[in-house]
Coordinates of C-alpha atoms in Angstrom, one line a residue:
X1 CA 25.7 -26.6 -5.5
X2 CA 26.7 -30.1 -4.2
X3 CA 29.2 -30.7 -1.7
X4 CA 32.2 -31.6 -2.5
X5 CA 33.7 -35.0 -2.2
X6 CA 33.3 -36.1 1.6
X7 CA 37.1 -36.1 3.4
X8 CA 38.0 -38.5 6.2
X9 CA 36.7 -37.4 9.8
X10 CA 38.8 -35.4 11.7
X11 CA 40.5 -36.7 15.5
X12 CA 42.3 -35.1 17.6
X13 CA 43.9 -35.9 20.8
X14 CA 45.5 -34.5 23.9
X15 CA 46.2 -35.8 27.2
X16 CA 43.7 -35.7 30.1
X17 CA 43.3 -32.3 31.8
X18 CA 45.1 -30.8 28.9
X19 CA 43.2 -27.4 27.2
X20 CA 39.7 -29.0 25.6
X21 CA 40.3 -28.4 22.1
X22 CA 38.9 -26.4 19.1
X23 CA 35.9 -27.6 17.5
X24 CA 34.6 -30.6 18.7
X25 CA 31.5 -32.4 17.9
X26 CA 29.1 -31.8 20.6
X27 CA 26.4 -34.9 21.2
X28 CA 23.0 -33.9 20.2
X29 CA 20.8 -31.2 22.5
X30 CA 23.9 -32.0 25.5
X31 CA 25.4 -28.2 26.5
X32 CA 28.4 -30.0 27.4
X33 CA 28.8 -33.9 26.1
X34 CA 31.2 -34.3 23.1
X35 CA 31.8 -37.1 21.1
X36 CA 34.9 -39.0 22.6
X37 CA 36.8 -42.3 21.2
X38 CA 39.9 -44.6 23.1
X39 CA 41.3 -47.5 22.2
X40 CA 41.7 -50.8 24.3
X41 CA 43.9 -52.9 23.1
X42 CA 43.3 -52.0 19.7
X43 CA 39.7 -52.3 20.0
X44 CA 37.8 -49.1 19.5
X45 CA 35.4 -47.7 22.5
X46 CA 33.1 -44.6 22.3
X47 CA 32.4 -42.9 25.2
X48 CA 31.8 -38.9 26.1
X49 CA 34.2 -36.0 27.3
X50 CA 33.2 -33.0 28.5
X51 CA 35.2 -29.3 29.1
X52 CA 35.0 -29.0 32.6
X53 CA 36.5 -25.2 33.0
X54 CA 38.7 -25.0 30.3
X55 CA 40.2 -28.4 30.9
X56 CA 39.6 -32.0 28.8
X57 CA 38.0 -34.9 31.4
X58 CA 36.2 -38.4 29.4
X59 CA 34.4 -41.1 30.5
X60 CA 34.3 -44.4 28.8
X61 CA 33.0 -48.1 29.6
X62 CA 34.4 -51.0 29.7
X63 CA 33.3 -54.1 30.9
X64 CA 31.4 -52.8 34.0
X65 CA 33.5 -50.2 34.6
X66 CA 33.8 -46.8 34.0
X67 CA 37.1 -45.1 33.1
X68 CA 37.7 -41.8 33.6
X69 CA 41.1 -40.7 34.7
X70 CA 44.4 -40.3 33.1
X71 CA 45.5 -43.3 34.9
X72 CA 42.8 -45.4 33.6
X73 CA 43.1 -44.4 30.0
X74 CA 47.2 -44.2 29.6
X75 CA 47.3 -40.6 29.7
X76 CA 45.6 -39.5 26.6
X77 CA 42.5 -39.4 25.2
X78 CA 42.3 -38.2 21.2
X79 CA 39.9 -36.1 19.2
X80 CA 38.7 -36.7 15.8
X81 CA 41.0 -34.8 13.1
X82 CA 41.1 -36.7 10.0
X83 CA 44.3 -38.2 10.3
X84 CA 44.5 -42.1 10.6
X85 CA 46.4 -43.1 14.2
X86 CA 47.7 -46.5 15.6
X87 CA 46.5 -45.8 19.4
X88 CA 46.1 -48.2 22.1
X89 CA 46.8 -46.3 25.2
X90 CA 45.5 -42.8 23.9
X91 CA 41.6 -41.5 23.8
X92 CA 40.1 -38.9 21.1
X93 CA 37.5 -36.3 20.7
X94 CA 35.9 -36.1 17.2
X95 CA 36.0 -32.6 15.4
X96 CA 34.7 -30.4 13.0
X97 CA 37.0 -27.8 11.7
X98 CA 35.0 -27.0 8.8
X99 CA 31.4 -27.0 6.8
X100 CA 30.1 -29.1 4.3
X101 CA 31.1 -26.8 1.2
X102 CA 34.7 -27.3 2.5
X103 CA 34.4 -31.2 4.3
X104 CA 32.5 -32.7 1.5
X105 CA 29.8 -33.3 5.0
X106 CA 27.9 -32.5 8.1
X107 CA 27.2 -34.4 11.4
X108 CA 23.6 -35.6 11.7
X109 CA 21.7 -37.2 14.7
X110 CA 19.2 -39.3 13.7
X111 CA 17.3 -42.2 16.0
X112 CA 18.8 -45.6 15.5
X113 CA 15.9 -47.4 13.9
X114 CA 16.1 -45.2 11.0
X115 CA 19.4 -45.9 10.0
X116 CA 18.5 -47.7 7.4
X117 CA 16.5 -44.6 6.0
X118 CA 18.8 -42.5 3.1
X119 CA 21.6 -44.4 2.9
X120 CA 22.6 -42.7 -0.5
X121 CA 23.4 -39.6 1.8
X122 CA 24.3 -40.6 5.1
X123 CA 27.1 -42.7 6.3
X124 CA 27.5 -44.0 9.9
X125 CA 29.8 -42.6 11.9
X126 CA 31.8 -45.9 13.8
X127 CA 35.1 -47.6 14.1
X128 CA 35.7 -51.1 13.9
X129 CA 31.8 -52.8 15.2
X130 CA 31.9 -49.3 17.6
X131 CA 29.5 -46.4 17.0
X132 CA 28.6 -43.9 19.4
X133 CA 24.8 -43.9 20.4
X134 CA 23.2 -41.5 22.8
X135 CA 20.0 -42.6 25.1
X136 CA 18.7 -39.4 25.4
X137 CA 15.5 -40.0 27.0
X138 CA 17.3 -41.5 30.7
X139 CA 15.5 -40.2 33.6
X140 CA 18.9 -39.5 35.2
X141 CA 20.0 -37.9 32.5
X142 CA 20.9 -38.2 28.8
X143 CA 24.3 -40.1 28.4
X144 CA 26.6 -40.8 25.3
X145 CA 27.9 -44.7 25.2
X146 CA 29.2 -47.1 22.8
X147 CA 26.8 -49.6 20.8
X148 CA 28.7 -52.6 19.6
X149 CA 27.1 -53.2 15.8
X150 CA 28.0 -56.8 15.7
X151 CA 26.2 -58.0 19.1
X152 CA 23.9 -54.7 19.2
X153 CA 24.8 -54.5 22.5
X154 CA 24.9 -50.5 24.3
X155 CA 27.2 -49.9 26.9
X156 CA 27.1 -46.0 29.4
X157 CA 29.1 -45.4 32.2
X158 CA 28.4 -43.3 34.8
X159 CA 28.8 -43.4 38.6
X160 CA 32.2 -45.8 37.6
X161 CA 29.8 -48.4 36.4
X162 CA 29.1 -49.5 33.1
X163 CA 24.8 -50.3 32.2
X164 CA 24.1 -52.2 29.2
X165 CA 21.3 -52.7 27.2
X166 CA 20.0 -54.7 24.2
X167 CA 16.7 -55.0 22.1
X168 CA 13.8 -52.4 21.4
X169 CA 14.7 -50.0 24.0
X170 CA 17.6 -49.4 21.3
X171 CA 15.6 -48.2 18.6
X172 CA 14.3 -44.7 20.3
X173 CA 18.1 -43.1 21.3
X174 CA 20.5 -41.7 18.9
X175 CA 23.9 -42.1 16.3
X176 CA 26.1 -39.8 14.8
X177 CA 25.8 -39.9 10.8
X178 CA 27.5 -38.5 8.0
X179 CA 25.1 -36.5 6.2
X180 CA 26.5 -35.8 2.5
X181 CA 24.0 -33.7 0.9
X182 CA 23.7 -30.1 1.4
X183 CA 24.0 -28.9 4.9
X184 CA 22.3 -29.0 8.3
X185 CA 19.1 -26.8 9.2
X186 CA 21.3 -24.1 11.2
X187 CA 23.9 -23.5 8.5
X188 CA 24.6 -19.6 7.2
X189 CA 27.1 -20.2 4.6
X190 CA 26.6 -18.3 1.5
X191 CA 25.5 -21.2 -0.2
X192 CA 22.4 -22.6 2.3
X193 CA 21.7 -19.4 3.2
X194 CA 22.6 -16.2 0.1
X195 CA 22.5 -13.1 0.6
X196 CA 20.1 -11.5 0.1
X197 CA 19.5 -9.9 -3.6
X198 CA 20.1 -5.9 -3.2
X199 CA 17.9 -3.4 -2.7
X200 CA 16.1 -2.4 -6.3
X201 CA 16.9 1.0 -7.1
X202 CA 13.7 3.1 -6.0
X203 CA 11.5 3.7 -8.6
X204 CA 11.3 7.1 -10.7
X205 CA 9.2 9.0 -9.2
X206 CA 5.9 9.6 -11.8
X207 CA 6.3 12.1 -14.2
X208 CA 3.9 15.1 -13.3
X209 CA 0.8 15.1 -15.6
X210 CA 1.0 16.8 -18.6
X211 CA -1.8 19.6 -19.8
X212 CA -5.5 18.6 -19.4
X213 CA -7.1 18.3 -22.4
X214 CA -8.6 21.2 -24.1
X215 CA -11.7 21.9 -23.1
X216 CA -14.3 24.5 -23.4
X217 CA -13.4 28.1 -21.8
X218 CA -16.5 29.7 -22.4
X219 CA -20.2 29.6 -22.6
X220 CA -22.4 28.5 -25.3
X221 CA -25.3 30.7 -26.5
X222 CA -27.6 29.4 -28.6
X223 CA -29.9 31.8 -31.4
X224 CA -33.3 31.4 -31.5
X225 CA -36.5 33.2 -31.6
X226 CA -39.9 32.9 -29.5
X227 CA -42.6 31.3 -31.4
X228 CA -39.7 28.7 -32.3
X229 CA -39.7 25.0 -31.8
X230 CA -38.9 24.1 -28.5
X231 CA -34.6 23.0 -29.0
X232 CA -33.8 19.3 -28.5
X233 CA -30.7 21.0 -26.4
X234 CA -29.9 20.7 -23.1
X235 CA -30.7 24.2 -21.4
X236 CA -29.4 26.0 -18.4
X237 CA -32.4 25.4 -16.0
X238 CA -33.2 27.6 -13.4
X239 CA -31.3 26.6 -10.2
X240 CA -31.7 22.6 -11.8
X241 CA -35.0 21.7 -11.0
X242 CA -38.9 22.6 -11.5
X243 CA -39.5 25.7 -9.6
X244 CA -41.8 27.1 -6.9
X245 CA -43.2 30.0 -8.7
X246 CA -45.3 32.9 -9.0
X247 CA -48.8 31.6 -9.8
X248 CA -49.4 31.0 -13.7
X249 CA -45.8 31.1 -14.9
X250 CA -44.5 27.9 -16.1
X251 CA -42.0 26.5 -13.2
X252 CA -39.7 24.7 -15.9
X253 CA -37.7 27.9 -16.6
X254 CA -34.1 28.5 -18.6
X255 CA -32.2 31.4 -18.5
X256 CA -32.5 33.0 -21.6
X257 CA -31.1 37.0 -23.0
X258 CA -32.8 39.6 -25.2
X259 CA -31.1 42.4 -26.4
X260 CA -33.4 46.0 -26.5
X261 CA -31.5 49.3 -28.2
X262 CA -28.6 47.4 -27.9
X263 CA -29.1 46.6 -23.4
X264 CA -28.6 43.1 -22.7
X265 CA -31.2 42.1 -20.3
X266 CA -31.7 38.6 -19.0
X267 CA -35.1 36.8 -18.6
X268 CA -36.6 33.9 -18.9
X269 CA -37.9 30.7 -21.7
X270 CA -40.2 27.9 -21.2
X271 CA -41.7 25.1 -23.3
X272 CA -44.9 26.6 -24.3
X273 CA -46.6 23.1 -26.3
X274 CA -43.7 22.6 -28.2
X275 CA -43.0 26.2 -28.6
X276 CA -40.1 28.5 -27.4
X277 CA -42.0 31.6 -25.2
X278 CA -40.2 34.1 -23.2
X279 CA -40.1 37.5 -20.9
X280 CA -38.0 39.8 -20.1
X281 CA -38.0 42.9 -18.0
X282 CA -37.0 46.3 -19.2
X283 CA -37.8 49.9 -18.0
X284 CA -40.6 48.4 -15.3
X285 CA -42.4 46.8 -18.1
X286 CA -42.6 43.2 -19.3
X287 CA -41.9 41.7 -22.4
X288 CA -43.4 38.8 -23.3
X289 CA -44.9 39.4 -27.3
X290 CA -42.8 40.4 -30.2
X291 CA -39.5 39.5 -28.8
X292 CA -38.7 38.4 -31.6
X293 CA -35.0 36.9 -31.5
X294 CA -33.1 36.1 -28.4
X295 CA -29.9 33.6 -27.3
X296 CA -30.8 31.1 -24.9
X297 CA -27.8 29.3 -22.4
X298 CA -26.6 25.6 -23.5
X299 CA -25.7 23.6 -20.4
X300 CA -22.8 21.8 -22.1
X301 CA -21.9 18.2 -21.0
X302 CA -19.4 17.6 -17.7
X303 CA -17.3 16.2 -20.8
X304 CA -16.8 19.5 -22.7
X305 CA -16.3 22.1 -20.4
X306 CA -13.4 23.2 -18.1
X307 CA -15.4 24.7 -16.0
X308 CA -18.5 23.8 -13.7
X309 CA -21.9 25.9 -13.0
X310 CA -23.4 26.6 -10.0
X311 CA -26.2 28.8 -7.8
X312 CA -24.6 30.9 -5.6
X313 CA -26.4 33.6 -3.6
X314 CA -25.6 36.9 -4.9
X315 CA -23.3 37.8 -1.6
X316 CA -21.2 35.1 -2.5
X317 CA -19.8 36.2 -5.9
X318 CA -21.1 39.6 -5.4
X319 CA -18.5 41.4 -3.5
X320 CA -15.1 43.3 -4.1
X321 CA -12.5 40.0 -2.6
X322 CA -11.2 37.3 -4.7
X323 CA -14.0 34.8 -5.2
X324 CA -14.2 31.1 -6.1
X325 CA -17.5 31.8 -7.8
X326 CA -17.8 34.3 -10.9
X327 CA -20.9 35.1 -12.3
X328 CA -22.2 34.2 -15.8
X329 CA -22.8 37.6 -17.0
X330 CA -23.1 40.2 -19.9
X331 CA -20.9 43.7 -19.5
X332 CA -22.6 46.9 -20.0
X333 CA -21.9 50.8 -19.0
X334 CA -25.2 50.7 -16.8
X335 CA -24.2 47.2 -15.4
X336 CA -22.8 43.4 -15.1
X337 CA -26.2 41.8 -15.7
X338 CA -26.7 38.1 -14.8
X339 CA -28.7 35.1 -14.4
X340 CA -30.8 35.1 -11.0
X341 CA -33.1 33.0 -9.1
X342 CA -34.7 35.7 -7.2
X343 CA -38.0 34.9 -4.4
X344 CA -40.4 37.2 -4.1
X345 CA -43.3 36.9 -1.8
X346 CA -42.0 32.7 -1.5
X347 CA -42.4 32.6 -5.2
X348 CA -39.5 31.5 -7.3
X349 CA -38.6 33.2 -10.8
X350 CA -35.9 33.4 -13.4
X351 CA -34.8 36.8 -14.3
X352 CA -31.6 39.3 -14.1
X353 CA -29.1 40.7 -11.2
X354 CA -27.0 43.8 -11.6
X355 CA -24.3 44.2 -9.6
X356 CA -21.6 46.7 -7.9
X357 CA -18.5 46.9 -9.9
X358 CA -15.3 44.6 -8.7
X359 CA -12.0 44.4 -8.7
X360 CA -10.5 44.1 -12.4
X361 CA -10.0 41.0 -14.0
X362 CA -12.2 38.9 -11.6
X363 CA -14.4 38.4 -13.9
X364 CA -13.5 36.5 -17.9
X365 CA -14.4 37.4 -21.3
X366 CA -17.6 36.8 -22.5
X367 CA -18.9 36.4 -25.8
X368 CA -21.9 36.4 -25.9
X369 CA -23.5 36.9 -30.0
X370 CA -21.3 39.9 -30.9
X371 CA -21.3 41.9 -27.5
X372 CA -17.9 41.7 -25.7
X373 CA -18.1 41.2 -21.8
X374 CA -15.4 42.6 -19.8
X375 CA -13.5 42.0 -16.9
X376 CA -15.3 44.5 -14.6
X377 CA -17.6 42.7 -12.6
X378 CA -21.6 42.6 -12.3
X379 CA -24.4 40.1 -12.7
X380 CA -27.3 39.4 -13.9
X381 CA -30.2 37.3 -11.0
X382 CA -33.7 36.0 -10.7
X383 CA -35.7 33.6 -9.0
X384 CA -38.3 33.7 -11.6
X385 CA -35.7 34.1 -14.4
X386 CA -34.6 37.2 -13.2
X387 CA -31.7 39.7 -14.2
X388 CA -29.8 40.8 -12.0
X389 CA -27.9 43.7 -12.1
X390 CA -24.5 43.8 -10.2
X391 CA -22.9 47.3 -10.2
X392 CA -25.9 48.3 -9.0
X393 CA -26.9 45.0 -6.6
X394 CA -30.5 45.6 -8.2
X395 CA -32.5 42.0 -9.0
X396 CA -35.4 42.1 -11.0
X397 CA -37.9 39.5 -12.9
X398 CA -41.2 40.0 -15.7
X399 CA -44.4 38.7 -14.2
X400 CA -48.2 39.7 -13.7
X401 CA -47.6 42.4 -16.7
X402 CA -44.6 44.4 -15.2
X403 CA -40.7 44.4 -14.1
X404 CA -40.7 43.5 -10.3
X405 CA -37.4 45.2 -8.9
X406 CA -35.6 44.1 -5.3
X407 CA -33.1 46.9 -4.6
X408 CA -30.1 46.9 -1.9
X409 CA -29.7 44.3 0.8
X410 CA -32.7 42.2 -0.6
X411 CA -30.8 41.1 -3.5
X412 CA -28.2 39.4 -1.6
X413 CA -30.0 36.7 -0.4
X414 CA -30.8 35.7 -4.5
X415 CA -29.1 33.2 -6.3
X416 CA -26.8 34.2 -9.2
X417 CA -26.0 31.5 -12.1
X418 CA -22.1 31.4 -11.7
X419 CA -18.7 29.6 -13.1
X420 CA -15.9 27.7 -11.6
X421 CA -12.5 27.1 -13.5
X422 CA -12.1 23.4 -13.1
X423 CA -8.5 22.1 -11.8
X424 CA -5.7 22.6 -14.3
X425 CA -7.9 25.1 -16.3
X426 CA -8.3 28.9 -16.5
X427 CA -10.8 31.4 -17.9
X428 CA -8.7 33.9 -20.4

């Protein structure tokens, strides 16, 4: 917002020794020096005023002398108060009772040599041919005196005398002007220094995340027959790698499920020259020929299923306490059967594991073909894919023409295929 039209300067007057006036204009860079004006025989003379314990004192150059006291000055000096006065034996002090918003200007000190710059917004403070001038870099201390604009002769009073300067030294001295544009750099009015905008209200917290997208929560079993072409599907591989397996066995083994007289049996399949080959163990025997129909576990892609697979030691997933990892299993009255990779004489092979009874509801219902998998806990584990009987702590795998069995504590270190629900998902 522009300033209003500038008003007249304000001068106030008080007798020498009277209380120091309000709102005096301080000289640039000086702690106790103010702009003063005195008339001698109708001729204006600028000088300095100061506050001496709350009492007004002043000094003016006149001819070769310094005039300071009431006797010298006729008893009074006058301070600027935006009114016209006709003074002869009265002194004045410049005042600034407002700001640029009310008076339309502010006082600025500039070097004398810059007086012709920005004249459209700067007005020199002067009375007749006299204007205040500050000898700021004086070695003995700064002085405010008067400059005769007609002769460019500056006069400064001190120590009872008047010292005069002219010409080049005046260029770096300071004069006071009325600046009609904006306010001073230190102005803190609401125009120059508007209050900060109100603090915006806090952003509402983000809404709680919605439910995760629907994902598959059951295992995917594919129906095959031994001798079928090897499927172009990502099957569940024993511990996710090529095994250091029993001599004569294919080291790339995949989880398979077979039923013999209604009993679920976990075993393994492998790619035999592009055909599905399988091996299962049941009642001490190995079944490789005439296996017929079987199922293989498909490893669904991560973005489809709401759970993760992991091979965990029997001791981690076969206890009675709450478990993070739950065995992949098929329930049967004789035991809960899970895929298991066993280590037999230092070699790995996939088979099955059987578990002891677990706490009810520890495992989800799993639907494998037409058989319902119940909440009781048992599990099958193998290293050649081998099955684990979780209910009975038994693990076995078919190789070398028979079912090879581990029972009791040796089962605890065998690796069982498990699942864990992802965050936001749960098994029904």
